[in-house]
Amino acid sequence: MDSFSFVLFGATGDLAKRKIFPALYNLFLDNRLTAPFSVIGLGRRNWTDEVFQFHVKNSLNHFSRRFKEHDAMLDDFLQIFRYCALDVTNSEGYKAVHELILSREKELGILGNRVFYLSVSPEFFGIITSNIEKSGIGVSKGWKRLVIEKPFGRDITSARELNKKLGQVFEEEEIYRIDHYLGKQMVQNLEALKLANPMLQSLWDNKNISNIQITASETVGVEERAAYYEQAGAIRDMFQNHMLQMLMMVAMQSPEHINPENIRKKKSDIMKHLRPLNKKNTAFHVVRGQYGSGEINGEQVAAYIEEPGVESSSRNDTFVAARLWIDDYCWCGVPFYIRTGKRMKEKSTRVVIEFKSPIRDLYEDNKKTAVPNLLIIEISPNESVSLQLNLKNPAKYGKTEPVILQFSAPGKEAPEAYESLIFDTLRGDPTFFSHWEEVELSWNWVQPILEAFKDNTLPLHSYPAGSMGPEAAQQLLAGDGFIWW
Ligand code: NAD
């Protein structure tokens, strides 16, 4: 590991508090930050270093599973943090930031490697990178890397504009676009599951798989984020980024040599072969929904349009389901079904691979009891891999019954998504970050859906809170002879 300065824009914000400080702390406790480093927090507030360190300590107390009040490691960790007040739009202010970076580099023997982490609203991404260039803080003897949070644009045009701005200051290899789903252990395991298991690898195609389903359901509603969510909806908040990234991870072919470049190329290949939608057929392949009132876990909850900050006439999508086809030799003829929504019955992100079922035809008697073989990968909140098989049960006169073989990952001990993503940034491994090509192809594929939603050419189905989405989403599969698992 190289020594580095971690320059955090938006250090007084929510993401820094809940995810970034705890992730850095866990890496520190695990002795994974083996070279000298400095953290420089930037925000609008006029804080001193002591106030900032107190804020970091508080955030660890609330959000780090490993916080202990009088730990010597904690004090050592907090001493690394410095603060500088900065209005990111004021280029003059960057001089003080530059001086602070340089003085800490000198003090700690840091060799000029710098991470610029933009944990701020996307409207500032362009101005900050431009000011990084103007002020010279991006110029040193070491490497520089830019970490950028979602959303990356709100459609294909704005994403391209943003990328162009970033590209004026940073090379593609220097840009780490976070999609925190790619940091989840089980999403990273999708790669290993295929690569390290020849048995599964040999079954991973259209000869053996009948369909693949990816679900990300939440029980929460829009919470306090109505202003953002009204502009985004499920299609921008979840579908264009997290859901399509999971699709790429499930469907990509194994590269001959494992390295970030090859993996990202294989992921882009999937997007290139995704059958495009057009205005006419969008309604046939996509279901749009919005939650009504209902009951979740015994509690009555309001409809989306009754939520604070949401217009009663809002036609925003809180649920999207879609059928996708990958027209390559491996997946031709296999439908991929994706659904995501808020205020659904359960909180779960999972991938289900349904295998073809010749057994149903072979054993007439077993038609009712034999189920398809399923490989189920639970991504969150539980992390597990299960395989559903059919076995004869002697106690039931030899009728076949489904049995489930399951491996559950040791939940709390595993590093959180932000831990592994920040660590990968520091060691310069971009495998689990979104490459621009993937982002551009995703926006491109989603664009007709955005337009159909905008033009209201797609029905907006209501679904009761606490359900698994609108009936139309069930029909999407029923028409193909499948059910959601
Ligand atoms: P936030 O509003 O809580 O924090 C924003 C930060 O930006 C604050 O520190 C604020 O001081 C700073 N800021 C605003 N205007 C500024 C200015 N002119 N000059 C200097 N600093 C300024 O936002 P957040 O929730 O922490 O989100 C940060 C980024 O992370 C956003 O891009 C968001 O989309 C993304 N994100 C957040 C979450 C989350 O869980 N909070 C999840 C995924 C992505």
Coordinates of C-alpha atoms and ligand atoms in Angstrom, one line a residue:
M1 CA 0.0 0.0 0.0
D2 CA 1.2 3.5 -0.9
S3 CA 1.0 6.4 1.5
F4 CA -1.8 8.8 0.6
S5 CA -3.9 11.9 1.4
F6 CA -7.6 11.3 1.5
V7 CA -9.3 14.6 0.6
L8 CA -13.0 14.4 1.5
F9 CA -15.4 16.9 0.0
G10 CA -18.7 16.9 1.9
A11 CA -17.0 15.7 5.2
T12 CA -19.9 17.2 7.3
G13 CA -22.5 15.3 5.3
D14 CA -24.6 12.2 5.8
L15 CA -22.7 9.7 3.7
A16 CA -19.4 10.6 5.3
K17 CA -20.9 10.1 8.8
R18 CA -22.7 6.8 8.1
K19 CA -20.3 5.1 5.7
I20 CA -17.0 6.7 4.9
F21 CA -15.6 7.3 8.5
P22 CA -16.7 3.8 9.7
A23 CA -15.2 2.2 6.6
L24 CA -11.8 4.0 7.1
Y25 CA -11.9 3.1 10.8
N26 CA -12.5 -0.6 10.1
L27 CA -9.6 -0.7 7.6
F28 CA -7.4 1.1 10.2
L29 CA -8.3 -1.4 12.9
D30 CA -7.6 -4.3 10.6
N31 CA -4.2 -2.9 9.9
R32 CA -5.0 -2.7 6.2
L33 CA -3.8 0.9 6.0
T34 CA -0.2 0.0 6.3
A35 CA 1.5 3.3 5.0
P36 CA 1.2 6.8 6.5
F37 CA -2.0 8.6 5.5
S38 CA -3.8 11.8 6.2
V39 CA -7.5 12.6 6.0
I40 CA -8.5 16.2 5.2
G41 CA -12.2 16.9 5.7
L42 CA -13.8 19.8 3.7
G43 CA -17.2 21.3 4.3
R44 CA -18.9 24.7 4.5
R45 CA -19.0 24.8 8.3
N46 CA -16.4 26.7 10.2
W47 CA -15.1 23.8 12.3
T48 CA -11.8 23.4 14.0
D49 CA -9.8 20.1 13.8
E50 CA -11.0 19.3 17.3
V51 CA -14.7 19.7 16.4
F52 CA -14.2 17.7 13.3
Q53 CA -12.5 14.9 15.2
F54 CA -15.3 14.9 17.7
H55 CA -17.8 14.6 14.9
V56 CA -15.9 11.7 13.4
K57 CA -15.8 10.0 16.9
N58 CA -19.6 10.5 17.2
S59 CA -20.2 9.0 13.8
L60 CA -18.1 5.9 14.7
N61 CA -20.0 5.6 18.0
H62 CA -23.3 5.4 16.0
F63 CA -22.3 3.6 12.8
S64 CA -19.2 1.5 13.4
R65 CA -19.8 -2.0 14.8
R66 CA -16.4 -1.9 16.4
F67 CA -16.5 1.4 18.3
K68 CA -15.1 1.3 21.9
E69 CA -15.0 4.5 23.9
H70 CA -11.4 4.4 25.3
D71 CA -9.6 2.5 22.7
A72 CA -6.0 3.6 22.1
M73 CA -6.5 2.8 18.4
L74 CA -9.4 5.2 18.3
D75 CA -7.3 8.2 19.5
D76 CA -4.5 7.4 17.0
F77 CA -7.2 7.2 14.3
L78 CA -8.8 10.6 15.2
Q79 CA -5.4 12.3 15.3
I80 CA -5.1 11.7 11.5
F81 CA -8.1 13.9 10.7
R82 CA -7.8 17.6 9.8
Y83 CA -10.5 20.0 8.7
C84 CA -10.6 23.0 6.3
A85 CA -13.7 25.1 5.7
L86 CA -14.3 25.4 1.9
D87 CA -17.1 26.6 -0.3
V88 CA -16.4 24.3 -3.2
T89 CA -17.6 26.9 -5.8
N90 CA -14.9 29.4 -4.6
S91 CA -11.6 28.6 -6.4
E92 CA -9.7 30.9 -4.0
G93 CA -10.5 28.7 -1.1
Y94 CA -8.6 25.8 -2.6
K95 CA -5.3 27.5 -1.7
A96 CA -5.7 26.8 2.0
V97 CA -6.6 23.2 1.1
H98 CA -3.5 22.9 -0.9
E99 CA -1.3 24.2 1.9
L100 CA -2.9 21.8 4.4
I101 CA -2.4 18.8 2.1
L102 CA 1.3 19.8 1.5
S103 CA 2.0 20.4 5.2
R104 CA 0.5 17.1 6.2
E105 CA 2.4 15.3 3.4
K106 CA 5.6 16.7 4.7
E107 CA 4.8 16.0 8.4
L108 CA 3.8 12.4 7.7
G109 CA 6.2 11.5 4.9
I110 CA 3.4 11.0 2.3
L111 CA 4.6 10.8 -1.2
G112 CA 2.0 13.0 -3.0
N113 CA -0.6 10.3 -3.7
R114 CA -4.0 11.9 -3.4
V115 CA -7.6 10.6 -3.3
F116 CA -10.3 13.2 -4.0
Y117 CA -13.6 11.8 -2.7
L118 CA -16.6 13.8 -3.8
S119 CA -19.3 13.1 -1.2
V120 CA -21.4 16.1 -2.2
S121 CA -24.4 16.7 -4.4
P122 CA -23.7 15.8 -8.1
E123 CA -24.3 19.5 -9.1
F124 CA -20.8 20.2 -7.7
F125 CA -18.9 17.4 -9.4
G126 CA -18.0 19.5 -12.4
I127 CA -17.0 22.7 -10.5
I128 CA -14.9 20.7 -8.0
T129 CA -12.9 18.9 -10.6
S130 CA -12.3 22.1 -12.5
N131 CA -11.1 23.8 -9.3
I132 CA -8.9 20.8 -8.5
E133 CA -7.2 21.5 -11.7
K134 CA -7.1 25.3 -11.4
S135 CA -5.7 25.2 -7.9
G136 CA -3.0 22.7 -8.7
I137 CA -4.0 20.4 -5.9
G138 CA -4.2 17.6 -8.4
V139 CA -0.6 18.0 -9.4
S140 CA 2.0 16.1 -7.4
K141 CA 4.7 13.5 -7.7
G142 CA 2.3 10.7 -6.8
W143 CA -0.9 9.4 -8.3
K144 CA -4.3 11.1 -8.1
R145 CA -7.7 9.4 -8.0
L146 CA -11.2 10.7 -8.0
V147 CA -14.0 8.9 -6.2
I148 CA -17.5 9.9 -7.3
E149 CA -20.8 9.0 -5.8
K150 CA -24.1 8.3 -7.6
P151 CA -26.1 9.6 -9.4
F152 CA -23.9 9.8 -12.5
G153 CA -26.2 12.1 -14.6
R154 CA -29.9 11.8 -15.0
D155 CA -30.0 10.6 -18.6
I156 CA -27.7 9.9 -21.4
T157 CA -27.1 13.5 -22.3
S158 CA -26.3 14.8 -18.8
A159 CA -24.1 11.7 -18.1
R160 CA -22.0 12.4 -21.2
E161 CA -21.7 16.1 -20.2
L162 CA -20.6 15.2 -16.8
N163 CA -18.1 12.6 -18.0
K164 CA -16.7 15.2 -20.4
K165 CA -16.1 17.6 -17.6
L166 CA -14.4 15.0 -15.4
G167 CA -12.3 13.8 -18.4
Q168 CA -10.8 17.3 -18.7
V169 CA -9.0 16.8 -15.4
F170 CA -8.9 13.0 -14.7
E171 CA -8.1 10.1 -17.0
E172 CA -10.7 7.3 -17.0
E173 CA -8.2 5.0 -15.0
E174 CA -8.2 7.7 -12.3
I175 CA -12.0 7.9 -11.9
Y176 CA -13.6 5.5 -9.4
R177 CA -17.4 5.7 -9.9
I178 CA -19.0 4.1 -6.8
D179 CA -21.9 1.7 -7.3
H180 CA -22.0 0.4 -3.7
Y181 CA -23.9 -2.7 -4.9
L182 CA -20.6 -3.7 -6.5
G183 CA -19.0 -3.5 -3.1
K184 CA -21.4 -6.1 -1.6
Q185 CA -19.7 -9.3 -0.7
M186 CA -22.3 -11.5 -2.5
V187 CA -22.2 -9.4 -5.7
Q188 CA -18.4 -9.8 -5.7
N189 CA -19.0 -13.5 -5.1
L190 CA -21.0 -13.8 -8.3
E191 CA -17.7 -13.7 -10.1
A192 CA -16.0 -16.3 -8.0
L193 CA -19.1 -18.5 -8.0
K194 CA -18.7 -19.0 -11.7
L195 CA -14.9 -18.8 -12.0
A196 CA -14.1 -21.1 -9.1
N197 CA -16.8 -23.7 -9.7
P198 CA -16.4 -25.6 -13.0
M199 CA -19.7 -27.4 -12.2
L200 CA -21.6 -24.1 -12.3
Q201 CA -19.6 -22.7 -15.1
S202 CA -20.6 -25.6 -17.3
L203 CA -24.3 -24.9 -16.6
W204 CA -24.1 -21.1 -17.0
D205 CA -25.8 -20.8 -20.4
N206 CA -29.1 -21.1 -22.4
K207 CA -28.9 -24.8 -22.7
N208 CA -29.3 -25.3 -19.0
I209 CA -30.9 -22.1 -17.6
S210 CA -34.5 -21.2 -18.3
N211 CA -34.6 -17.7 -16.8
I212 CA -32.8 -15.4 -14.3
Q213 CA -34.4 -13.1 -11.9
I214 CA -32.9 -10.2 -10.0
T215 CA -35.0 -8.6 -7.2
A216 CA -34.2 -5.6 -5.0
S217 CA -37.2 -4.9 -2.8
E218 CA -37.3 -2.5 0.1
T219 CA -39.9 -2.1 2.8
V220 CA -39.1 1.6 3.4
G221 CA -40.9 4.3 1.5
V222 CA -39.4 7.5 0.2
E223 CA -38.5 8.7 3.8
E224 CA -37.1 12.2 3.9
R225 CA -35.7 12.1 0.3
A226 CA -38.8 13.2 -1.6
A227 CA -37.1 16.1 -3.3
Y228 CA -34.5 13.8 -4.8
Y229 CA -36.7 10.8 -5.4
E230 CA -39.4 12.8 -7.2
Q231 CA -36.7 13.6 -9.8
A232 CA -35.2 10.1 -9.9
G233 CA -37.9 7.4 -9.3
A234 CA -36.9 3.8 -9.1
I235 CA -35.7 3.8 -12.7
R236 CA -32.8 6.2 -12.0
D237 CA -32.4 5.5 -8.3
M238 CA -32.0 1.7 -8.6
F239 CA -32.5 0.3 -12.1
Q240 CA -30.1 2.2 -14.4
N241 CA -27.2 1.6 -12.0
H242 CA -27.5 -1.1 -9.3
M243 CA -29.8 -3.5 -11.1
L244 CA -28.0 -3.3 -14.4
Q245 CA -24.7 -3.7 -12.7
M246 CA -26.0 -6.9 -11.0
L247 CA -27.2 -8.1 -14.4
M248 CA -23.7 -7.6 -15.9
M249 CA -22.1 -9.4 -13.0
V250 CA -24.5 -12.4 -13.3
A251 CA -24.4 -12.7 -17.1
M252 CA -20.8 -11.8 -18.0
Q253 CA -18.6 -14.4 -19.5
S254 CA -15.5 -15.4 -17.6
P255 CA -12.5 -13.7 -19.1
E256 CA -9.4 -15.8 -19.9
H257 CA -7.3 -13.8 -17.6
I258 CA -8.7 -12.2 -14.5
N259 CA -7.9 -8.5 -14.3
P260 CA -10.0 -5.4 -13.9
E261 CA -9.7 -4.5 -17.6
N262 CA -11.0 -7.9 -18.8
I263 CA -13.8 -8.1 -16.3
R264 CA -15.0 -4.7 -17.2
K265 CA -14.8 -5.5 -20.9
K266 CA -16.9 -8.6 -20.4
K267 CA -19.4 -6.6 -18.4
S268 CA -19.7 -4.0 -21.2
D269 CA -20.1 -6.9 -23.7
I270 CA -23.4 -7.8 -21.9
M271 CA -24.7 -4.3 -22.2
K272 CA -23.8 -4.2 -25.9
H273 CA -25.8 -7.3 -26.5
L274 CA -28.8 -6.2 -24.5
R275 CA -31.7 -6.1 -27.0
P276 CA -32.7 -2.4 -27.2
L277 CA -36.1 -1.2 -26.4
N278 CA -38.0 1.3 -28.4
K279 CA -41.0 3.5 -27.8
K280 CA -43.4 0.9 -29.1
N281 CA -42.3 -2.2 -27.3
T282 CA -41.4 -0.6 -23.9
A283 CA -44.9 -1.2 -22.5
F284 CA -44.6 -4.9 -23.4
H285 CA -41.4 -5.4 -21.5
V286 CA -41.5 -2.9 -18.7
V287 CA -44.0 -2.5 -15.8
R288 CA -44.1 0.8 -13.9
G289 CA -45.7 1.0 -10.4
Q290 CA -46.3 3.4 -7.5
Y291 CA -47.2 2.3 -4.0
G292 CA -50.6 3.0 -2.5
S293 CA -51.3 2.7 1.2
G294 CA -51.2 -0.6 2.9
E295 CA -49.7 -2.6 5.8
I296 CA -46.1 -3.6 6.4
N297 CA -45.1 -5.7 9.4
G298 CA -48.4 -4.9 11.1
E299 CA -48.1 -1.2 10.6
Q300 CA -50.4 0.9 8.4
V301 CA -48.4 3.1 6.0
A302 CA -49.4 6.0 3.7
A303 CA -49.5 6.0 -0.1
Y304 CA -46.6 7.5 -2.0
I305 CA -48.7 10.6 -3.0
E306 CA -49.5 11.2 0.7
E307 CA -45.8 11.3 1.7
P308 CA -44.3 14.6 2.8
G309 CA -42.8 16.5 -0.1
V310 CA -44.7 14.5 -2.8
E311 CA -47.3 16.2 -5.0
S312 CA -50.7 14.5 -4.8
S313 CA -50.7 14.3 -8.6
S314 CA -47.2 12.7 -8.8
R315 CA -46.8 9.9 -11.4
N316 CA -43.4 9.0 -10.2
D317 CA -42.3 5.4 -10.3
T318 CA -41.5 3.6 -7.0
F319 CA -41.4 0.2 -8.7
V320 CA -40.0 -1.0 -12.0
A321 CA -40.0 -4.5 -13.4
A322 CA -38.6 -5.4 -16.8
R323 CA -37.9 -8.4 -19.1
L324 CA -34.5 -8.2 -20.8
W325 CA -32.9 -10.3 -23.5
I326 CA -29.2 -10.6 -24.1
D327 CA -28.7 -11.5 -27.7
D328 CA -25.4 -13.4 -27.6
Y329 CA -24.6 -17.1 -28.2
C330 CA -24.7 -17.8 -24.5
W331 CA -28.0 -16.2 -23.4
C332 CA -30.0 -16.1 -26.6
G333 CA -33.6 -17.2 -25.6
V334 CA -33.1 -16.8 -21.8
P335 CA -35.3 -14.0 -20.3
F336 CA -33.8 -11.9 -17.5
Y337 CA -36.4 -10.5 -15.2
I338 CA -35.5 -7.5 -13.0
R339 CA -37.7 -5.8 -10.4
T340 CA -37.1 -3.2 -7.8
G341 CA -39.4 -1.2 -5.6
K342 CA -40.1 0.6 -2.4
R343 CA -42.7 -0.3 0.3
M344 CA -42.7 -4.0 -0.7
K345 CA -43.4 -7.0 1.5
E346 CA -39.8 -7.8 2.3
K347 CA -36.4 -6.2 2.3
S348 CA -34.3 -8.4 0.1
T349 CA -31.8 -8.2 -2.8
R350 CA -31.4 -11.6 -4.5
V351 CA -30.5 -13.3 -7.7
V352 CA -32.4 -16.5 -8.6
I353 CA -31.2 -18.7 -11.4
E354 CA -33.9 -21.1 -12.6
F355 CA -32.6 -24.2 -14.4
K356 CA -34.5 -26.0 -17.1
S357 CA -36.7 -28.9 -15.8
P358 CA -36.8 -32.0 -18.0
I359 CA -37.8 -33.9 -14.9
R360 CA -41.3 -32.6 -15.1
D361 CA -41.9 -34.4 -18.3
L362 CA -40.0 -37.5 -17.3
Y363 CA -41.8 -38.3 -14.1
E364 CA -45.5 -37.9 -14.7
D365 CA -46.3 -38.7 -11.0
N366 CA -43.9 -36.1 -9.8
K367 CA -45.3 -33.2 -11.8
K368 CA -46.8 -31.5 -8.8
T369 CA -44.0 -32.1 -6.3
A370 CA -40.9 -31.6 -8.5
V371 CA -39.7 -28.0 -8.7
P372 CA -37.1 -26.6 -10.9
N373 CA -33.5 -26.5 -9.6
L374 CA -32.8 -23.0 -8.4
L375 CA -29.6 -21.4 -7.4
I376 CA -30.4 -18.5 -5.1
I377 CA -27.9 -15.9 -4.2
E378 CA -29.1 -13.7 -1.3
I379 CA -27.2 -10.4 -1.5
S380 CA -28.7 -8.4 1.4
P381 CA -29.7 -8.1 4.1
N382 CA -28.7 -11.8 4.5
E383 CA -25.8 -13.2 2.5
S384 CA -26.2 -16.8 1.4
V385 CA -26.1 -19.2 -1.5
S386 CA -28.7 -21.9 -1.7
L387 CA -29.3 -24.7 -4.2
Q388 CA -32.8 -26.2 -4.5
L389 CA -32.8 -29.8 -5.6
N390 CA -35.5 -32.5 -5.7
L391 CA -34.9 -35.6 -3.6
K392 CA -37.1 -38.6 -2.8
N393 CA -38.5 -38.7 0.7
P394 CA -38.8 -42.3 1.8
A395 CA -41.3 -41.3 4.5
K396 CA -43.7 -40.1 1.8
Y397 CA -43.7 -43.2 -0.3
G398 CA -40.8 -42.0 -2.4
K399 CA -42.4 -38.8 -3.7
T400 CA -39.8 -36.2 -4.6
E401 CA -39.6 -33.1 -2.5
P402 CA -37.6 -29.9 -2.8
V403 CA -34.6 -29.7 -0.5
I404 CA -32.4 -26.7 0.0
L405 CA -28.6 -26.8 0.5
Q406 CA -27.5 -23.6 1.9
F407 CA -24.4 -21.7 2.8
S408 CA -24.8 -18.5 4.9
A409 CA -21.9 -16.0 5.0
P410 CA -20.8 -14.8 8.5
G411 CA -22.9 -11.6 8.3
K412 CA -21.5 -9.0 10.7
E413 CA -17.8 -10.0 10.4
A414 CA -17.7 -9.4 6.7
P415 CA -16.4 -6.0 5.5
E416 CA -19.1 -3.6 4.5
A417 CA -19.4 -2.4 0.8
Y418 CA -17.7 0.9 1.5
E419 CA -14.8 -0.8 3.3
S420 CA -13.9 -2.9 0.3
L421 CA -14.5 -0.1 -2.2
I422 CA -12.4 2.4 -0.3
F423 CA -9.7 -0.2 0.1
D424 CA -9.8 -1.0 -3.6
T425 CA -9.5 2.7 -4.4
L426 CA -6.4 3.0 -2.2
R427 CA -4.7 0.1 -3.8
G428 CA -5.8 1.1 -7.3
D429 CA -8.0 -1.8 -8.2
P430 CA -11.0 -0.5 -10.2
T431 CA -12.7 -3.9 -10.8
F432 CA -15.7 -3.2 -8.7
F433 CA -16.3 0.4 -9.9
S434 CA -18.5 1.4 -12.9
H435 CA -16.4 2.1 -16.0
W436 CA -17.7 4.9 -18.2
E437 CA -18.5 2.5 -21.0
E438 CA -20.8 0.5 -18.7
V439 CA -22.5 3.7 -17.5
E440 CA -23.0 5.1 -21.0
L441 CA -24.4 1.8 -22.3
S442 CA -26.7 1.6 -19.3
W443 CA -28.1 5.1 -19.8
N444 CA -28.5 4.4 -23.5
W445 CA -30.5 1.2 -22.8
V446 CA -32.7 2.9 -20.2
Q447 CA -33.3 6.0 -22.3
P448 CA -36.5 4.8 -24.1
I449 CA -37.9 3.8 -20.7
L450 CA -37.2 7.3 -19.4
E451 CA -39.0 8.8 -22.4
A452 CA -41.9 6.4 -22.1
F453 CA -42.3 7.4 -18.5
K454 CA -42.1 11.1 -19.3
D455 CA -44.6 10.8 -22.1
N456 CA -46.9 8.6 -20.0
T457 CA -47.1 6.0 -22.7
L458 CA -46.8 3.3 -20.1
P459 CA -49.5 2.7 -17.5
L460 CA -48.7 3.5 -13.9
H461 CA -49.9 0.6 -11.9
S462 CA -50.8 1.1 -8.2
Y463 CA -49.7 -1.6 -5.8
P464 CA -50.6 -1.9 -2.1
A465 CA -47.7 -1.2 0.3
G466 CA -46.7 -4.6 1.7
S467 CA -47.2 -6.5 -1.5
M468 CA -44.6 -7.6 -4.1
G469 CA -45.6 -5.0 -6.6
P470 CA -48.4 -4.6 -9.1
E471 CA -50.2 -7.6 -10.6
A472 CA -48.8 -6.6 -14.0
A473 CA -45.4 -7.6 -12.8
Q474 CA -46.7 -11.1 -12.1
Q475 CA -48.2 -11.2 -15.6
L476 CA -44.9 -10.2 -17.1
L477 CA -43.6 -13.7 -16.1
A478 CA -46.9 -15.6 -16.2
G479 CA -47.1 -14.9 -20.0
D480 CA -43.7 -16.7 -20.4
G481 CA -44.8 -19.6 -18.1
F482 CA -42.7 -18.5 -15.1
I483 CA -43.3 -17.1 -11.6
W484 CA -41.2 -14.8 -9.5
W485 CA -39.3 -16.8 -6.9
Ligands
NAD1 P1 -25.4 15.7 2.4 O1 -26.4 16.7 2.0 O2 -25.7 15.1 3.8 O3 -24.0 16.2 2.5 C1 -23.5 17.1 1.5 C2 -22.2 17.7 1.9 O4 -21.9 18.7 0.9 C3 -22.2 18.4 3.2 O5 -21.0 18.1 3.9 C4 -22.2 19.9 2.8 O6 -21.5 20.7 3.8 C5 -21.4 19.9 1.6 N1 -21.7 21.0 0.7 C6 -22.9 21.4 0.1 N2 -22.7 22.5 -0.6 C7 -21.4 22.9 -0.4 C8 -20.6 23.9 -0.9 N3 -21.0 24.9 -1.7 N4 -19.3 23.9 -0.5 C9 -18.8 23.0 0.2 N5 -19.5 21.9 0.7 C10 -20.8 21.9 0.4 O7 -25.4 14.6 1.3 P2 -25.0 13.0 1.4 O8 -26.2 12.3 1.7 O9 -23.8 12.9 2.3 O10 -24.6 12.7 -0.1 C11 -23.4 13.0 -0.7 C12 -23.2 12.3 -2.0 O11 -23.4 10.9 -1.9 C13 -24.3 12.7 -3.0 O12 -23.8 12.6 -4.3 C14 -25.4 11.6 -2.9 O13 -26.1 11.4 -4.0 C15 -24.4 10.4 -2.7 N6 -25.0 9.3 -2.0 C16 -25.4 9.4 -0.7 C17 -26.0 8.3 0.0 C18 -26.4 8.4 1.4 O14 -26.7 7.3 1.9 N7 -26.4 9.5 2.1 C19 -26.1 7.1 -0.7 C20 -25.7 7.0 -2.0 C21 -25.1 8.1 -2.6

